[in-house]
Short mmCIF file of C-alpha atoms in Angstrom, two decimals:
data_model
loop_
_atom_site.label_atom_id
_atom_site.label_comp_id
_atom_site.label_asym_id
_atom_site.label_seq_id
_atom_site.Cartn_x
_atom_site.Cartn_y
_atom_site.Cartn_z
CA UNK A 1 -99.30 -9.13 -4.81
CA UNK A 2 -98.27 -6.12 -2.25
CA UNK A 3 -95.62 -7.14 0.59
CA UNK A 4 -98.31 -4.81 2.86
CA UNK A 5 -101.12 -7.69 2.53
CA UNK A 6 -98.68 -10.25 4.11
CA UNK A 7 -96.80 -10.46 7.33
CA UNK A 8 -93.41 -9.96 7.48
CA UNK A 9 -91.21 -11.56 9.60
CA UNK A 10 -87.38 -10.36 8.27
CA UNK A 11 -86.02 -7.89 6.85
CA UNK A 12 -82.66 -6.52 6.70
CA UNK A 13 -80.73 -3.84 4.48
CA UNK A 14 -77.84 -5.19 2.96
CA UNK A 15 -74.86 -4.15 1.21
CA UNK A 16 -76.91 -5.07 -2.67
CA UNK A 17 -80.35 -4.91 -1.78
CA UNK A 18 -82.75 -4.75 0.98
CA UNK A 19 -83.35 -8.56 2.06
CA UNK A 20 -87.49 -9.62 3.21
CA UNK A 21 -88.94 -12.43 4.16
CA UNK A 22 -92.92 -12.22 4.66
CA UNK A 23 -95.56 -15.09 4.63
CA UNK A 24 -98.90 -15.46 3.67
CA UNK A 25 -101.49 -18.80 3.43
CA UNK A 26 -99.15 -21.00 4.78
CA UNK A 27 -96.17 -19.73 2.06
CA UNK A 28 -92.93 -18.00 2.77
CA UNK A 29 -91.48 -15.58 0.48
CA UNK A 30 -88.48 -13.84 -0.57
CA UNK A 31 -88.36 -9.88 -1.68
CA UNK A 32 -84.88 -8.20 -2.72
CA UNK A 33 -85.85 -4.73 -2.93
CA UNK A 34 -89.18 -4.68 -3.79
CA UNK A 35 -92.51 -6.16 -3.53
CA UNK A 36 -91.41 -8.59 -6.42
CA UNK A 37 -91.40 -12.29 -5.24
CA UNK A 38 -88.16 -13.99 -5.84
CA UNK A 39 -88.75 -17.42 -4.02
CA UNK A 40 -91.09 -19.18 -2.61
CA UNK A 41 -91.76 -22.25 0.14
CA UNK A 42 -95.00 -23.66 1.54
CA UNK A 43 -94.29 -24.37 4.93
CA UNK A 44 -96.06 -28.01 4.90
CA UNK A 45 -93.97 -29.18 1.90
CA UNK A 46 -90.81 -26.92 2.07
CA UNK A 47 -88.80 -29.68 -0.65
CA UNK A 48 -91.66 -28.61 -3.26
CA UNK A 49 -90.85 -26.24 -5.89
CA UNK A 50 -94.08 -23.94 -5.17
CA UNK A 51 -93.40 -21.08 -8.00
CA UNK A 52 -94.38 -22.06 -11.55
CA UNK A 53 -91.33 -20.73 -13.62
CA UNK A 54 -88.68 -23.16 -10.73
CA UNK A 55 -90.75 -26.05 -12.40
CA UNK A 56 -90.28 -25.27 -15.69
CA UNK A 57 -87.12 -24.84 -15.21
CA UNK A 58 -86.37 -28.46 -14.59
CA UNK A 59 -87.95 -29.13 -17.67
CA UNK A 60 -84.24 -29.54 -19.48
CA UNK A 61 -84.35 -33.21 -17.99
CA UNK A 62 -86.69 -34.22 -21.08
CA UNK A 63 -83.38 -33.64 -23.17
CA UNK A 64 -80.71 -35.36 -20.16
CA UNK A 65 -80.26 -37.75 -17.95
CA UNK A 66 -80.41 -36.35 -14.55
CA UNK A 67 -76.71 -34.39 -13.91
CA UNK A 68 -73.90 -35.32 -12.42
CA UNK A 69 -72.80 -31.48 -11.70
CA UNK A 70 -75.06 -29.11 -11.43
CA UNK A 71 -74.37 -24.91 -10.74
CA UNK A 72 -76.60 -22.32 -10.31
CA UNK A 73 -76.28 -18.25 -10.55
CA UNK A 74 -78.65 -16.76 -7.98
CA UNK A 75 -79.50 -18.54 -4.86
CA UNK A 76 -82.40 -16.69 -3.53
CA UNK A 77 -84.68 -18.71 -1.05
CA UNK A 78 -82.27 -22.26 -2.42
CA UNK A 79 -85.96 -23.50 -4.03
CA UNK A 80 -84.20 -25.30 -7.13
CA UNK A 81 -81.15 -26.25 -4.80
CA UNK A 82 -83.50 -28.14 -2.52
CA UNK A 83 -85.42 -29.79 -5.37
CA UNK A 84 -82.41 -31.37 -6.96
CA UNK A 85 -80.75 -32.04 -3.56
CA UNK A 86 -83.23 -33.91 -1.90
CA UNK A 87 -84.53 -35.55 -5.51
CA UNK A 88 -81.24 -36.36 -6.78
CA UNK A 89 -79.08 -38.02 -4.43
CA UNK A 90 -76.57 -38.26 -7.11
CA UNK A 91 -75.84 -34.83 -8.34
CA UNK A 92 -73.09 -32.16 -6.63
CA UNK A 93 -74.73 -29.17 -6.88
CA UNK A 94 -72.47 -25.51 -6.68
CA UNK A 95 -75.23 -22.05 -6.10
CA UNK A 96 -73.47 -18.96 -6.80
CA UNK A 97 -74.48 -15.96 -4.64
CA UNK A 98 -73.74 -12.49 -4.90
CA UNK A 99 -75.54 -11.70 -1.75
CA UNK A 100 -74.51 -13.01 1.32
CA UNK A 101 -77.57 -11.67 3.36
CA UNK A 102 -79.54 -13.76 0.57
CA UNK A 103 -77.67 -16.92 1.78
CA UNK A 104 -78.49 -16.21 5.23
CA UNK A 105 -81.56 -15.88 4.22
CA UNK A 106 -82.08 -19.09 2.78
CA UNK A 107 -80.74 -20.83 5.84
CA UNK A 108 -82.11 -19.37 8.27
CA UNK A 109 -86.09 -19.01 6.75
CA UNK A 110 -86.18 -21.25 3.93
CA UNK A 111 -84.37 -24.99 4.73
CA UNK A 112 -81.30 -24.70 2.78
CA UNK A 113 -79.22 -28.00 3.30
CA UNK A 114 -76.20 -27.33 5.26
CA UNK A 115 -73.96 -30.18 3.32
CA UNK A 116 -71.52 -28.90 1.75
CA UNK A 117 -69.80 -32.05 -0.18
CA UNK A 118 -73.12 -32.31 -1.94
CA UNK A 119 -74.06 -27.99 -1.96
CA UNK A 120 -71.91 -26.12 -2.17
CA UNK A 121 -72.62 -22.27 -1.87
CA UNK A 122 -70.17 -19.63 -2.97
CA UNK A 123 -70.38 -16.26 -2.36
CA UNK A 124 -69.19 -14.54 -6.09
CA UNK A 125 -70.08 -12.80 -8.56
CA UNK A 126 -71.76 -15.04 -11.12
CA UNK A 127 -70.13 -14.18 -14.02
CA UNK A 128 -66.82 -14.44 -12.69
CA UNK A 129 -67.30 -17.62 -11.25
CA UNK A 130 -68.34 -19.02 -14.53
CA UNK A 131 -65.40 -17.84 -16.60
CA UNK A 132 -63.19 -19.64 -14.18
CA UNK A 133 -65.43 -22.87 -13.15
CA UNK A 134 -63.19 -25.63 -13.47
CA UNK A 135 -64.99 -28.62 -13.44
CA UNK A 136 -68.06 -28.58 -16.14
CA UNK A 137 -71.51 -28.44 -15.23
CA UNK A 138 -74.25 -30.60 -16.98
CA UNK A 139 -76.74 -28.22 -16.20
CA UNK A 140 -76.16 -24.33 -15.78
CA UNK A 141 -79.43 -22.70 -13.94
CA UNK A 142 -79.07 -18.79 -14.56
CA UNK A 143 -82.03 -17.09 -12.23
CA UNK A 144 -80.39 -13.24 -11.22
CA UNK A 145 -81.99 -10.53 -10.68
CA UNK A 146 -81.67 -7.38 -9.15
CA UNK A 147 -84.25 -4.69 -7.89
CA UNK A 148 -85.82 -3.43 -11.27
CA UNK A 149 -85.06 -6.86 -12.96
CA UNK A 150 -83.10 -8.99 -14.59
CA UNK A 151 -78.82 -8.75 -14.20
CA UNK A 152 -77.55 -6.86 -16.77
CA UNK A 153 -74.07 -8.53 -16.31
CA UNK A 154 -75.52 -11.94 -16.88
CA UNK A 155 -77.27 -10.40 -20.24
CA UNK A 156 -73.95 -10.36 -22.45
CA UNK A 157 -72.14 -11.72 -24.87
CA UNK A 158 -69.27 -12.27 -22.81
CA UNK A 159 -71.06 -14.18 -20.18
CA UNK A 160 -73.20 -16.64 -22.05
CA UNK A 161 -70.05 -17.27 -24.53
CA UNK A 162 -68.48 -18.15 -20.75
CA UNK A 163 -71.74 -19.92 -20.27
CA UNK A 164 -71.31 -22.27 -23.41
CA UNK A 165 -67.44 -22.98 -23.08
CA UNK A 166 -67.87 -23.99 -19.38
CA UNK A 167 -70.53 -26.77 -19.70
CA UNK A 168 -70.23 -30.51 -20.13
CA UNK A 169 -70.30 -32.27 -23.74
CA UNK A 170 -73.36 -32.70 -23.50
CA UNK A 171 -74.60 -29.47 -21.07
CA UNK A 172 -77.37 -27.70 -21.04
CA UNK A 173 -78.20 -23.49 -20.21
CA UNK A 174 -81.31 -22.81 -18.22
CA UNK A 175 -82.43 -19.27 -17.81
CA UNK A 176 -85.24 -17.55 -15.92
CA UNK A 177 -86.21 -14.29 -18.38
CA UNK A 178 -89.09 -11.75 -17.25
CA UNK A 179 -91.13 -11.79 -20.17
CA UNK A 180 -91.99 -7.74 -19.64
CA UNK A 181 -87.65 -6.94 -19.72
CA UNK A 182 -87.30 -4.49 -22.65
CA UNK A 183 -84.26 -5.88 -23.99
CA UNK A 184 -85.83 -9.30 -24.23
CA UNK A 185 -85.88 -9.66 -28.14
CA UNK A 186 -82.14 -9.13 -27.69
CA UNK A 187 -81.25 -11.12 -25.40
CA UNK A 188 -83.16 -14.27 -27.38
CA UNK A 189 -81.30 -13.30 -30.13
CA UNK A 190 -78.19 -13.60 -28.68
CA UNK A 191 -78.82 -17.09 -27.01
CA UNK A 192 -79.55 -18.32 -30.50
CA UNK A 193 -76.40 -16.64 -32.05
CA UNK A 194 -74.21 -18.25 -29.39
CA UNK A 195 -75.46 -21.69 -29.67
CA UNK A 196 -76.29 -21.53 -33.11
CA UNK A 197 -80.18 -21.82 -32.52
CA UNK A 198 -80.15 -24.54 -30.34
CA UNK A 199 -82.52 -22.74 -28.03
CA UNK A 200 -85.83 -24.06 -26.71
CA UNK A 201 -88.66 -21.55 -24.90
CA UNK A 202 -90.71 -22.03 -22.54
CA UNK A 203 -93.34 -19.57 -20.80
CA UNK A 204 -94.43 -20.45 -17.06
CA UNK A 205 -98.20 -20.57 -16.23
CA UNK A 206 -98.67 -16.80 -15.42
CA UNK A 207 -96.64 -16.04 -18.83
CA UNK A 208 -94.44 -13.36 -16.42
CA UNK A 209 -91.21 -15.80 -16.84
CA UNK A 210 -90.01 -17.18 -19.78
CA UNK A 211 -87.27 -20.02 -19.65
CA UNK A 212 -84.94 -20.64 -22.01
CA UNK A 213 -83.04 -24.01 -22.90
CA UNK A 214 -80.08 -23.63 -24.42
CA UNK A 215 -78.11 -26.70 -25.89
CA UNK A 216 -74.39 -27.24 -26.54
CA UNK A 217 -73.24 -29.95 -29.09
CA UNK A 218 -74.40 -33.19 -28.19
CA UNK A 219 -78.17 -33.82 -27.71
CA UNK A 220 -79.83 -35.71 -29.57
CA UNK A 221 -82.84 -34.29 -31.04
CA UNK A 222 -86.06 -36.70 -30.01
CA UNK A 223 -89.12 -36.71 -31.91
CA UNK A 224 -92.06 -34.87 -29.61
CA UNK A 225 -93.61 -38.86 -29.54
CA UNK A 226 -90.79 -39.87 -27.44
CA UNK A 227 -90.91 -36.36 -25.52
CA UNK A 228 -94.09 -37.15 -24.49
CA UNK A 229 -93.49 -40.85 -23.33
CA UNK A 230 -90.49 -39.38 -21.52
CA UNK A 231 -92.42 -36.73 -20.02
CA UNK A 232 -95.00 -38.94 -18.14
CA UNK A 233 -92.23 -41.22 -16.66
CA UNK A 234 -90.56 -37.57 -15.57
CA UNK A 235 -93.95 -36.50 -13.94
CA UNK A 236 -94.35 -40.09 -11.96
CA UNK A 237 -90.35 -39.50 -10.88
CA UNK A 238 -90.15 -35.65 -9.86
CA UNK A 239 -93.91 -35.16 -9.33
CA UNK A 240 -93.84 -32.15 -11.86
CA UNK A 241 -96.27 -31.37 -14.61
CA UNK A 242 -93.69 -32.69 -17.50
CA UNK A 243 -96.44 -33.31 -20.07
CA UNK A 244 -97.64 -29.60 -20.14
CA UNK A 245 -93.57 -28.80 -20.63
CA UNK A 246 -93.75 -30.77 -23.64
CA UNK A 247 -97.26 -29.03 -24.51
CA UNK A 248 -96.11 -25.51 -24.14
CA UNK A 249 -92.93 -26.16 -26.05
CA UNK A 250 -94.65 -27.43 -29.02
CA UNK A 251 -96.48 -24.44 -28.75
CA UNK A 252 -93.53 -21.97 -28.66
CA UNK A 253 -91.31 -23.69 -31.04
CA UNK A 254 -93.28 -25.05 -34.02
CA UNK A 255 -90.62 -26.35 -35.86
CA UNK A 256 -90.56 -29.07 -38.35
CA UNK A 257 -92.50 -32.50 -36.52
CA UNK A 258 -89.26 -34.61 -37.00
CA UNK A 259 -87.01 -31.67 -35.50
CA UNK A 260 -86.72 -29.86 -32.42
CA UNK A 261 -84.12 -27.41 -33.80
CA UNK A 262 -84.23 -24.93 -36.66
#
């Protein structure tokens, strides 16, 4: 969809990336760069999460109880941090942001709490921030990207080693991959090295994003039966379309019935 068919209302050239804000049909969006969407908000129900792939990405709450800590890498528009804030009243929630025009961004055109002592937002360099988090995240929502695609520093084996060590017990790695990257073979590969194939996919309903969940130590491993059962009283809580989640990731990982793991 070309930026030219909408009207823009912001834009500003910042130190990273040119920062836009446009809106079309009663939705505002967010362009770093390029015409390339990287948030989204309908103006009559701004706490929605109106982009596909930000809904699957919640879909790691069929495998935990909602977190207690949650931090994300990549603010843009603050879509996922305004989901969990307003839905989870008992979560702390950190959003790392390389960008400050991006923050300003989300505060000034997109609703972005200003409450610190439950969001937090930091101005860092993801990576950085992760190797030195102190206190462990439950759920770690990677969704960077630059101009031409996905963050090549948040593509490593440094960083998603970081990634693994940092979480809780029982944590849980969410990514946002563009299905079209080149390197995307790779970078699946080295999920599944680092946490030893505890990785489940999960392609968003334009098939552009795919989004990974990758599991530390301690999940249990529930039969898709229970999934399923879990998934409509998800769907009646969070108003998201949990049953598909569990019907797309039978699809794309057909393991063994009574496992979800290889």
């Amino acid at each position: 969809m070309s930026l030219f068919s909408r009207f823009r209302i912001h834009r500003q050239v910042a130190t990273y990336t040119s920062v836009e804000v446009s809106e079309k049909n009663g939705v505002r969006y967010l362009h770093l760069g390029s015409d390339t969407i990287q948030s989204a908000m309908r103006l009559s129900r701004p706490n929605d999460l109106e982009l596909s792939y930000t809904r699957c990405m919640m879909a790691f709450l069929l495998f935990v109880p909602p977190p207690a800590r949650v931090v994300m890498i990549g603010l843009g528009g603050g879509s996922l941090a305004r989901f969990i804030y307003q839905r989870m009243p008992g979560t702390l929630i950190t959003a790392v942001e390389i960008n400050p025009q991006v923050i300003a961004a989300a505060r000034q055109f997109f609703e972005l709490p200003d409450d610190p002592g439950r969001l937090e937002v930091v101005v860092s360099d993801g990576h950085e921030y992760v190797r030195g988090v102190a206190a462990c995240p439950d759920a770690l929502m990677v969704d960077g990207f630059g101009i031409d695609g996905g963050a090549p520093e948040l593509a490593t084996t440094a960083f998603y080693t970081d990634c693994a060590s940092a979480l809780s017990e029982n944590g849980v790695l969410v990514t946002n991959l563009f299905t079209r990257e080149k390197e995307l073979d790779g970078h699946l590969h080295l999920l599944d090295r680092i946490f030893e194939r505890r990785v489940l996919r999960l392609r968003d309903e334009q098939r552009g994003n795919l989004i990974t969940l990758a599991f530390v130590r301690g999940q249990e491993e529930p039969p898709w039966k229970t999934l399923r059962h879990r998934a409509k009283l998800l769907a009646e809580a969070y108003g998201l379309e949990f049953p598909a989640f569990v019907d797309e990731l039978k699809l794309m990982n057909p393991h063994d019935s009574r496992r979800l793991f290889i």
